[in-house]
Coordinates of C-alpha atoms in Angstrom, one line a residue:
X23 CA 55.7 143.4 13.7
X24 CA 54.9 145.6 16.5
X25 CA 53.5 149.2 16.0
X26 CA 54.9 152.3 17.3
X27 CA 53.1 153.7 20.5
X28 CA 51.2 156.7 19.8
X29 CA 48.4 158.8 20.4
X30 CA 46.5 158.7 17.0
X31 CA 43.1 161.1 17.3
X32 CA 40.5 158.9 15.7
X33 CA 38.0 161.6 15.2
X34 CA 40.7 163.1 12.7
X35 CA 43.2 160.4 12.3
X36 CA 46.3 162.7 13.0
X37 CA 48.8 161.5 15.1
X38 CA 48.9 164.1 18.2
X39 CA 52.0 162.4 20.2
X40 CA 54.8 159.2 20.1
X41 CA 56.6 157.4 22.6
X42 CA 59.6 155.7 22.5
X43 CA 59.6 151.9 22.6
X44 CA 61.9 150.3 25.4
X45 CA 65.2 149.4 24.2
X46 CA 66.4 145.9 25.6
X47 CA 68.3 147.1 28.0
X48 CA 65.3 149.0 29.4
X49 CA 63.3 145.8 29.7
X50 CA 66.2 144.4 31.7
X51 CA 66.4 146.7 34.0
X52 CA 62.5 146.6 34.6
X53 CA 62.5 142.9 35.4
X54 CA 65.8 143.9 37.7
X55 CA 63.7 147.0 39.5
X56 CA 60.4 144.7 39.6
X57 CA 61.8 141.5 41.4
X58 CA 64.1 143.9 43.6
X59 CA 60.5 145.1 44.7
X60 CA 58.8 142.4 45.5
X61 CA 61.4 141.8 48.2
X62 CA 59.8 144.3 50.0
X63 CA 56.5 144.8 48.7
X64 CA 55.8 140.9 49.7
X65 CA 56.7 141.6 53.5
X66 CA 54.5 144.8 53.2
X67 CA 51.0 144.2 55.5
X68 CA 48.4 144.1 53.9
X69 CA 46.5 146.8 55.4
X70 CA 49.5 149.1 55.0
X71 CA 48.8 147.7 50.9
X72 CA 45.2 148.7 51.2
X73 CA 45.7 152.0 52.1
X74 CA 48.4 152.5 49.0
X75 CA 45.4 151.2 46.5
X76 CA 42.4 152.9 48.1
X77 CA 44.3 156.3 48.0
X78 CA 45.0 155.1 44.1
X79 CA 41.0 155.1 43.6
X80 CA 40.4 158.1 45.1
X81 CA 43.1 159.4 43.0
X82 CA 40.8 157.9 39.7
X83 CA 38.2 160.0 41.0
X84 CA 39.4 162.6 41.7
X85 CA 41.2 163.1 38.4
X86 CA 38.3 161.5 36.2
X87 CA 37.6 164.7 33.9
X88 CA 41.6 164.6 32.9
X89 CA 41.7 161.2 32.4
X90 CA 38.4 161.0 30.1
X91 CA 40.0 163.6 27.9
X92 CA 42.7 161.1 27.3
X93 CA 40.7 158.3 26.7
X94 CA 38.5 160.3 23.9
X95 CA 41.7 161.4 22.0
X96 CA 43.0 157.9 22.3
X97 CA 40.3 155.8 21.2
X98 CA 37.3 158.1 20.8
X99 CA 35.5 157.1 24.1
X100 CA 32.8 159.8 24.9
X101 CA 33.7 161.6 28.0
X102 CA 30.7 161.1 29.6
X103 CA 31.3 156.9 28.9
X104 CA 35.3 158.0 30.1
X105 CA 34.0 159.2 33.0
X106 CA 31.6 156.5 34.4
X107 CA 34.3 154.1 33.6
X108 CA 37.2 155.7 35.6
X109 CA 34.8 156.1 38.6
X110 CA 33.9 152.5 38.2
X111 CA 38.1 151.8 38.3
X112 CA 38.3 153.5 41.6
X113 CA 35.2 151.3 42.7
X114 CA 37.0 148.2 42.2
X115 CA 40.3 149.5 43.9
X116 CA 38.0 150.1 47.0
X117 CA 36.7 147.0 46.7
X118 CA 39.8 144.8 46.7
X119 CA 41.7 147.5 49.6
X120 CA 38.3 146.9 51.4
X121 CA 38.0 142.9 51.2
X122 CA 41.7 141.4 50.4
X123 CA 42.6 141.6 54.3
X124 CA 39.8 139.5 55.5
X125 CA 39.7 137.1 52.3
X126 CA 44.0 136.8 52.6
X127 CA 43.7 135.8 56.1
X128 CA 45.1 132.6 57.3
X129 CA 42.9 129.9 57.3
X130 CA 43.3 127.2 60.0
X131 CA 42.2 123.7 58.7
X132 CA 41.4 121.0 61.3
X133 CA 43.8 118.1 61.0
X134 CA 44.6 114.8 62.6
X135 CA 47.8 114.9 64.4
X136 CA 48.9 118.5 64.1
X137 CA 48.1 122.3 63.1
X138 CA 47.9 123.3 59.4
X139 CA 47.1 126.4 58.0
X140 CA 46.1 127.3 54.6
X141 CA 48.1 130.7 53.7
X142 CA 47.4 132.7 50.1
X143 CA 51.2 134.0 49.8
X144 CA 52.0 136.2 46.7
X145 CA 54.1 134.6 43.8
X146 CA 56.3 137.8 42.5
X147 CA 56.1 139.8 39.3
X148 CA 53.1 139.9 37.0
X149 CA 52.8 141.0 33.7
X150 CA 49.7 142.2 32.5
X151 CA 48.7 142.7 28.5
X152 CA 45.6 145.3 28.8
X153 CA 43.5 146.5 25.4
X154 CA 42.6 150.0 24.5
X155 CA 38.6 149.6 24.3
X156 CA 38.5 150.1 28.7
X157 CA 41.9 151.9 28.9
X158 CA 41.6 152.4 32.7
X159 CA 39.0 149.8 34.1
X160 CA 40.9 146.8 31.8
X161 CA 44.0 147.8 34.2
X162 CA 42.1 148.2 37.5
X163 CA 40.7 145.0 37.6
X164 CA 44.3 143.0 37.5
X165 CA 45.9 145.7 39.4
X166 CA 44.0 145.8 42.1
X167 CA 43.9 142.3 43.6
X168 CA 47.6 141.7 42.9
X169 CA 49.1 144.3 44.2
X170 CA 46.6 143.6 47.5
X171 CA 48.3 139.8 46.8
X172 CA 51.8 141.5 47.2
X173 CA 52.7 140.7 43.8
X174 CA 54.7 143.6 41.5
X175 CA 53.2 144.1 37.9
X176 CA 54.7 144.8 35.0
X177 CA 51.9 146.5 32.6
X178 CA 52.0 146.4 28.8
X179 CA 48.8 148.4 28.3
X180 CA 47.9 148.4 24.3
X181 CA 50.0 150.6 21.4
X182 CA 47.2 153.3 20.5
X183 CA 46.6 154.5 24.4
X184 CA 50.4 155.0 25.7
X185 CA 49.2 158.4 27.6
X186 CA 46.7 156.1 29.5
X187 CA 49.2 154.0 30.4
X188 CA 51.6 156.6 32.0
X189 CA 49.1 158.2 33.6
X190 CA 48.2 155.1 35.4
X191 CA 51.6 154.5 37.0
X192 CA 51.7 158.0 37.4
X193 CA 48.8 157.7 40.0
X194 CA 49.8 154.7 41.6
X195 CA 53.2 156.2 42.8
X196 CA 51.6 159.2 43.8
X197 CA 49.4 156.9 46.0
X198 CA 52.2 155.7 47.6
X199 CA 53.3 152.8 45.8
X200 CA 56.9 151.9 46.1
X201 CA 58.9 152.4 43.4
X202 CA 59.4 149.2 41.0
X203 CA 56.1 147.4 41.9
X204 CA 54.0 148.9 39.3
X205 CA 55.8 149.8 36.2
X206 CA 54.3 150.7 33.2
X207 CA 56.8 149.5 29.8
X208 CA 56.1 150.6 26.1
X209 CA 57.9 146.6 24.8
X210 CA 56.8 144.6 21.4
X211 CA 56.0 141.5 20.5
X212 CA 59.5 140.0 21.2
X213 CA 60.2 141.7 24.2
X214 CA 56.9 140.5 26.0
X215 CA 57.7 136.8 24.8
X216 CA 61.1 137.6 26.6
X217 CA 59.5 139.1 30.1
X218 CA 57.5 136.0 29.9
X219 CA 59.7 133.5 29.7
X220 CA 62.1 135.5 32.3
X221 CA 62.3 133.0 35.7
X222 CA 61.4 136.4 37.5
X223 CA 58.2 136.4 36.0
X224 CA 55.6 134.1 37.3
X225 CA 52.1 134.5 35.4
X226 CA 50.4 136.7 32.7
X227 CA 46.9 138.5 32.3
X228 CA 45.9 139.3 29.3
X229 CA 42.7 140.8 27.9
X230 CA 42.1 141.5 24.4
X231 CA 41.6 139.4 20.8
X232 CA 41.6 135.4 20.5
X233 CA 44.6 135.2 18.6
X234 CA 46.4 137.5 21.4
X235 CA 45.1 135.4 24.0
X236 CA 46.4 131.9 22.1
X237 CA 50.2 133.3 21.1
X238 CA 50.6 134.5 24.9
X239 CA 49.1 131.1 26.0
X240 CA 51.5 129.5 24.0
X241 CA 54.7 131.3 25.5
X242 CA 53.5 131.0 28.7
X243 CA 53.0 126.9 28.3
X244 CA 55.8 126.7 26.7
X245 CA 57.9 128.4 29.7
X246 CA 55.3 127.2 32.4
X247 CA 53.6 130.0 33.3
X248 CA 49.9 130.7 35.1
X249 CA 47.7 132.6 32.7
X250 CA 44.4 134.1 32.8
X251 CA 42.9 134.9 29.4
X252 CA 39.6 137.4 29.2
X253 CA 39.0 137.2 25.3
X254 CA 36.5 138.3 22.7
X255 CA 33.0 137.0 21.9
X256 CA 29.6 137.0 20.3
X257 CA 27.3 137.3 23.4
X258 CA 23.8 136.8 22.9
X259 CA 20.9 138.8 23.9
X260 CA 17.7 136.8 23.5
X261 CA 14.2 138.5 23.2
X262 CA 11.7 136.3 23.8
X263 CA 8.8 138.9 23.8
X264 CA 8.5 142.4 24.4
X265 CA 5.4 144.4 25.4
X266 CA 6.6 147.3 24.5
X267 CA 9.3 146.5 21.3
X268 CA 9.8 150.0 20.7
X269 CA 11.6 150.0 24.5
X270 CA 12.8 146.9 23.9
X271 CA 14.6 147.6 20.7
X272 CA 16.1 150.9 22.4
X273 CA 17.5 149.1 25.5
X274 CA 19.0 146.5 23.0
X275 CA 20.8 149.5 21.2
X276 CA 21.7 151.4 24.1
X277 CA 23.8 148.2 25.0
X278 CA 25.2 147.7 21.3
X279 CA 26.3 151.2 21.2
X280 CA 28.2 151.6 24.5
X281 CA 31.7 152.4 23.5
X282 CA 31.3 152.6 20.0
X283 CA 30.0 148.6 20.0
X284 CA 33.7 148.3 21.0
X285 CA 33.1 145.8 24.3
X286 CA 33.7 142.1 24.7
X287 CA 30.3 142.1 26.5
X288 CA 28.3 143.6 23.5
X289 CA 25.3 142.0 22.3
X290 CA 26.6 140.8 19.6
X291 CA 24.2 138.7 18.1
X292 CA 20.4 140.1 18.5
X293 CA 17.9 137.0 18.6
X294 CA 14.2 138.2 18.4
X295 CA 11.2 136.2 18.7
X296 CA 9.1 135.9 14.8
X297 CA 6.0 137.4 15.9
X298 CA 8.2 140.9 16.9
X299 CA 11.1 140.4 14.8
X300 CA 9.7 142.9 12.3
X301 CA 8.9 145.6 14.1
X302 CA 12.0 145.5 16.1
X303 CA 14.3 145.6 13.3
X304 CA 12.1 148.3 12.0
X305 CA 12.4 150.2 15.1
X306 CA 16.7 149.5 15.1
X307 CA 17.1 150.7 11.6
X308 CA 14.9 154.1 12.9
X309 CA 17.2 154.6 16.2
X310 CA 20.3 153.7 14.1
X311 CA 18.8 156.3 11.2
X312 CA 19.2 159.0 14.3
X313 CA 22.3 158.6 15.1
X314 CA 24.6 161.9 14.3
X315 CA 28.5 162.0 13.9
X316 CA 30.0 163.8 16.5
X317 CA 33.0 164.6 18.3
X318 CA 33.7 162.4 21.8
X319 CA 34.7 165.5 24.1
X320 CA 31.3 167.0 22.9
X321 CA 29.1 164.9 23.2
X322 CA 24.9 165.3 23.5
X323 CA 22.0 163.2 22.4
X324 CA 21.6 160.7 19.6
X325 CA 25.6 160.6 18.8
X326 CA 27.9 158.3 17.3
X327 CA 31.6 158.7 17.8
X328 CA 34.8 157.4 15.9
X329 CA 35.9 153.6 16.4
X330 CA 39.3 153.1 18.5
X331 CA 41.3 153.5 15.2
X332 CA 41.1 153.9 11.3
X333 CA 42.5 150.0 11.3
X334 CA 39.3 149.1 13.2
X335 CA 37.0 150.9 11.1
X336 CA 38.7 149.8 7.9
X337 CA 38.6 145.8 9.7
X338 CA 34.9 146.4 10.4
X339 CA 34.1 147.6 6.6
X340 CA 35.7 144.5 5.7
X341 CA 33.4 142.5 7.9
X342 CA 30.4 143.7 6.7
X343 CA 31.1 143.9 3.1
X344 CA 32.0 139.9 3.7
X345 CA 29.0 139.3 5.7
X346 CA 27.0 140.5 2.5
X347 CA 28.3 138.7 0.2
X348 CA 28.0 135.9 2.1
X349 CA 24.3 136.7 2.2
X350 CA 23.3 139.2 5.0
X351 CA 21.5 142.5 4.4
X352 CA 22.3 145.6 5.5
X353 CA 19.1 147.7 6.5
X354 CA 20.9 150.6 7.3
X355 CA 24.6 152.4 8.0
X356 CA 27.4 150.5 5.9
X357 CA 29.5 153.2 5.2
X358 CA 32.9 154.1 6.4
X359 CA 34.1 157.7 6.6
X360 CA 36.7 158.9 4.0
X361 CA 39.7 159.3 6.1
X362 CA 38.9 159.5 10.0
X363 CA 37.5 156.0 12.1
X364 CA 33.8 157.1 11.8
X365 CA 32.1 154.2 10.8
X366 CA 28.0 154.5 10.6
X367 CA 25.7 152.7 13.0
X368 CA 24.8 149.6 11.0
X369 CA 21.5 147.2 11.0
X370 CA 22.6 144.1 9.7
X371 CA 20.0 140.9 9.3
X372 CA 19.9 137.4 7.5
X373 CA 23.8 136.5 8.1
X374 CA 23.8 132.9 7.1
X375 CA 24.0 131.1 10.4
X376 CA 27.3 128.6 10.0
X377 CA 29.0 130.7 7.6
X378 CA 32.7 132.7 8.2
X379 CA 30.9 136.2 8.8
X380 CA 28.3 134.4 11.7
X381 CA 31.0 133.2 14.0
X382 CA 33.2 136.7 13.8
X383 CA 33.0 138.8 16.4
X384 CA 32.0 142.3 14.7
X385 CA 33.8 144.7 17.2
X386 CA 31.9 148.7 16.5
X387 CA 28.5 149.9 15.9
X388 CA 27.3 146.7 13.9
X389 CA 23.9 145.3 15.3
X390 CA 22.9 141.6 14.2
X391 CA 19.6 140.1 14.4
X392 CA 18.9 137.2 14.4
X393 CA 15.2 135.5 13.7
X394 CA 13.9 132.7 15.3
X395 CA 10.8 130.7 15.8
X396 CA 11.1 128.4 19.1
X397 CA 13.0 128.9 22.6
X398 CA 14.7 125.9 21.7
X399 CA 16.1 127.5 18.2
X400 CA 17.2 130.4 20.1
X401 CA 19.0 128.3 22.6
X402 CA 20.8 126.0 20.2
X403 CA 22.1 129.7 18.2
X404 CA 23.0 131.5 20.8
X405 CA 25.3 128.0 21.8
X406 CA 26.2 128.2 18.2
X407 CA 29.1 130.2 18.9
X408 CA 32.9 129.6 19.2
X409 CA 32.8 132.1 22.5
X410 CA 30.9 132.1 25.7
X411 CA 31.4 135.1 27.6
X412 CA 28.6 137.2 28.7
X413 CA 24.7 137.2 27.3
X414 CA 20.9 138.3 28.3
X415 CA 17.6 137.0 28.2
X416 CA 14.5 138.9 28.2
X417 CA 11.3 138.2 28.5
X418 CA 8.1 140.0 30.4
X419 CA 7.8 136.4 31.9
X420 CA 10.7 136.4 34.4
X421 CA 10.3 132.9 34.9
X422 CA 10.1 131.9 31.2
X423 CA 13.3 133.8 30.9
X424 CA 15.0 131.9 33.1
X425 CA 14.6 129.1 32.0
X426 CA 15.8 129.7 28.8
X427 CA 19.1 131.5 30.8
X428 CA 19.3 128.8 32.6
X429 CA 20.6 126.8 29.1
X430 CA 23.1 129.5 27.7
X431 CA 26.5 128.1 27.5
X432 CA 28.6 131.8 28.9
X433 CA 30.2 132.6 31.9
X434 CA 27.9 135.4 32.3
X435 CA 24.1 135.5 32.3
X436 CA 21.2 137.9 32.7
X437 CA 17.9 138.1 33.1
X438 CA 15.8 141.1 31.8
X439 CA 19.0 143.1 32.1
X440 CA 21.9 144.4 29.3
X441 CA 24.5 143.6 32.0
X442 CA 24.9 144.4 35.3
X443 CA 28.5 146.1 36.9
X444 CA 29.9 145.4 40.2
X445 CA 33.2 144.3 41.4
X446 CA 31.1 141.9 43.3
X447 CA 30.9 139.8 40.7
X448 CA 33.4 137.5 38.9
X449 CA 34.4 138.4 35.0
X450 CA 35.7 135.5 32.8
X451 CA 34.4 133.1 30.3
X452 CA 34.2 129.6 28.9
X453 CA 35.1 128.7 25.0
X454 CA 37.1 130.4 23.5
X455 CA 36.1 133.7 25.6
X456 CA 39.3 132.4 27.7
X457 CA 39.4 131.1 31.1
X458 CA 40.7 132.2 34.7
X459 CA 38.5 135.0 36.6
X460 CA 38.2 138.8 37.1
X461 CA 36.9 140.9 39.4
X462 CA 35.3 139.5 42.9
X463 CA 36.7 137.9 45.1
X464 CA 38.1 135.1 42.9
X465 CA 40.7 137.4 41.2
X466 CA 42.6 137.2 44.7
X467 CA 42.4 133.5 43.9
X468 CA 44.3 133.5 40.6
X469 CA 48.3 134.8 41.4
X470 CA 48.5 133.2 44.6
X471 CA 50.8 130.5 45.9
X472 CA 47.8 128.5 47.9
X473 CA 50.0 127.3 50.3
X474 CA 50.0 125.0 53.4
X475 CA 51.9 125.1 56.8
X476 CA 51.8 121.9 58.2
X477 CA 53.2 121.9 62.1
X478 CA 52.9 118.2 63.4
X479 CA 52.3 117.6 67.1

């Protein structure tokens, strides 16, 4: 059963606004507007496209302090984190109005007896399934090279951040995008199974859990439909000596922190060297110890803010209450607020590698570390995982670290760096992390009919 759409504060738990779900009928007429739009939208140049979505991420910027608010009574996001992640949205608009003309070119290929050309045509209506955790940026990245494609999208953006969601068309119309090529719908789980198998709709993006990602891949087999998947995971971060542990063990938690540990490219799992291993956890549980409740839209130094919802912190408790009995300690935090979705930076060591609580993906302010002896032992565990997404490797040897990045099993890898953000780069994983690509050029690659004109002599 779906839930209801509604803003929700999770620093108090009171529920601030609702909207309506779409009635059937509604959903109708969406598919109706959306494919009645691509009839134009799909003869629209490009660079009359590009100038619709790079007035969009000016738009983003310009109108960054509103939307943070949003996203910190939505899901708790500091405003500062808001912030850096709406500017980031506009970045990747302006990178996909800058580069989709030249990369959406015809191609001329050279042929024996005639001209062919290889043309990227768009394919119609979208729909795209974005989570809560990146409200904004989740939505950018599929937005922006579709719509440069020509293709209409129909978003279904996540139950707890509805305000985010109208806000976003909002901007895109008042860019200048015709009406019915990007429309936002409040639907549940039967409607989206509906607009998926719909003939006017030809592929679905979804980001968010692994069991989200394997119902909607089902549908879409089932009625033959392109899907790219950007799922969960337990990315490694790999210490394989640190000069300095103290930095090393606050770099480590800066990353695990980041949006309330609430990212699919966390650092999960924490795998530290023996001869350190003590005196890093040491120095986590101290940094952890730090940590003050506070509120998102006033935010300062040493802060911890509420998870996305007081489901997610109850789910987390859960987790780590499991994870203990199973056998792991915790060295510090544990403990969930009484009513709100505060739940306490948490040190957690010794979960028993192979058991139920070791391949979970523990999605808030948990950090797990890991002990090992060998490069090759931290190799094989950080492979030991059902996902392969993103990961890091550090090591004051950049070489040495290298090496050992060169073996990690995740779409993703870095060297002597958390992660590194660019729309530059491509965003997908392997396992069960999903599959198709974000961001870069590639995500021009994914809704596109690849098409070639053949003109014999």
């Amino acid at each position: 059963m779906s839930k209801d759409f509604a803003v929700t504060n999770p620093a108090t738990n009171e529920v601030v606004e609702k909207f309506d779900t779409f009635s059937d009928e509604q959903i109708q007429e969406v598919l109706a507007k959306s494919n009645e739009a691509f009839q134009t939208w799909r003869e629209t140049p490009i660079e009359e496209r590009a100038k619709i979505v790079s007035r969009a991420a000016e738009l983003f910027k310009e109108r960054k302090g509103e939307l943070a608010k949003i996203a910190a009574q939505e899901m708790g996001k500091s405003t500062p984190e808001g912030e850096w992640e709406i500017n980031f949205s506009g970045d990747i608009l302006q990178f996909y109005a800058d580069n989709a003309p030249e990369h959406n070119k015809d191609q001329p290929v050279d042929v024996p007896g005639g001209k062919a050309t290889l043309r990227r045509l768009p394919i119609g209506t979208l729909l795209g399934i974005m989570p809560w955790n990146y409200p904004f940026y989740q939505v950018a990245r599929f937005a922006g090279p579709n719509l440069m494609n020509g293709n209409c999208i129909i978003l279904k953006h996540a139950e707890i951040t509805p305000k985010s969601a109208a806000i976003i068309e909002e901007i895109f119309r008042e860019a200048g995008l015709p009406e019915g090529v990007y429309i936002n719908v409040y639907a549940d789980h039967k409607q989206i199974e509906e607009i998926i198998g719909d003939k006017r709709v030809q592929g679905v993006s979804l980001t968010g859990s692994e069991r989200a990602g394997a119902a909607v891949a089902e549908i879409a087999g089932r009625n033959l439909k392109k899907v790219v998947l950007e799922l969960g995971s337990t990315d490694p971060y790999i210490i394989l000596d640190a000069a300095d542990v103290t930095k090393a063990a606050e770099e480590a938690w800066v990353k695990r922190i980041e949006n309330v540990g609430q990212a699919c490219t966390s650092n999960k799992r924490i795998i530290v060297m023996e001869d350190i291993y003590d005196e890093f956890v040491d120095e986590m549980v101290r940094i952890a110890e730090g940590m003050k409740q506070a509120d998102p839209t006033q935010p300062g130094e040493n802060q911890y803010y509420p998870m996305s919802s007081r489901e997610a912190a109850e789910n987390l408790d859960k987790q780590v209450k499991n994870a203990v009995d199973n056998g792991a300690k915790v060295r510090t935090g544990g403990n969930l607020h009484e009513t709100a979705a505060y739940y306490e930076p948490t040190v957690l060591t010794d979960v028993p590698v192979g058991s139920d609580s070791y391949y979970e993906e523990f999605f808030g302010p948990v950090a797990e570390i890991y002990k090992v002896s060998s490069e090759k032992e931290a190799v094989e565990l950080a492979n030991n995982s059902n996902y392969g997404l993103g990961g890091a490797v550090f090591s004051d040897d950049t070489e040495r670290a290298t090496k050992v990045a060169d073996q990690i099993e995740t779409g993703m890898i870095h060297v002597n760096l958390g992660q590194y953000f660019s729309p530059v780069l491509p965003f997908g994983g392997v396992k069960n992390s999903g599959f198709g690509r974000e961001l870069s050029v590639f995500a021009l690659d994914e809704f596109v009919n690849k098409q070639y004109l053949y003109i014999n002599d």
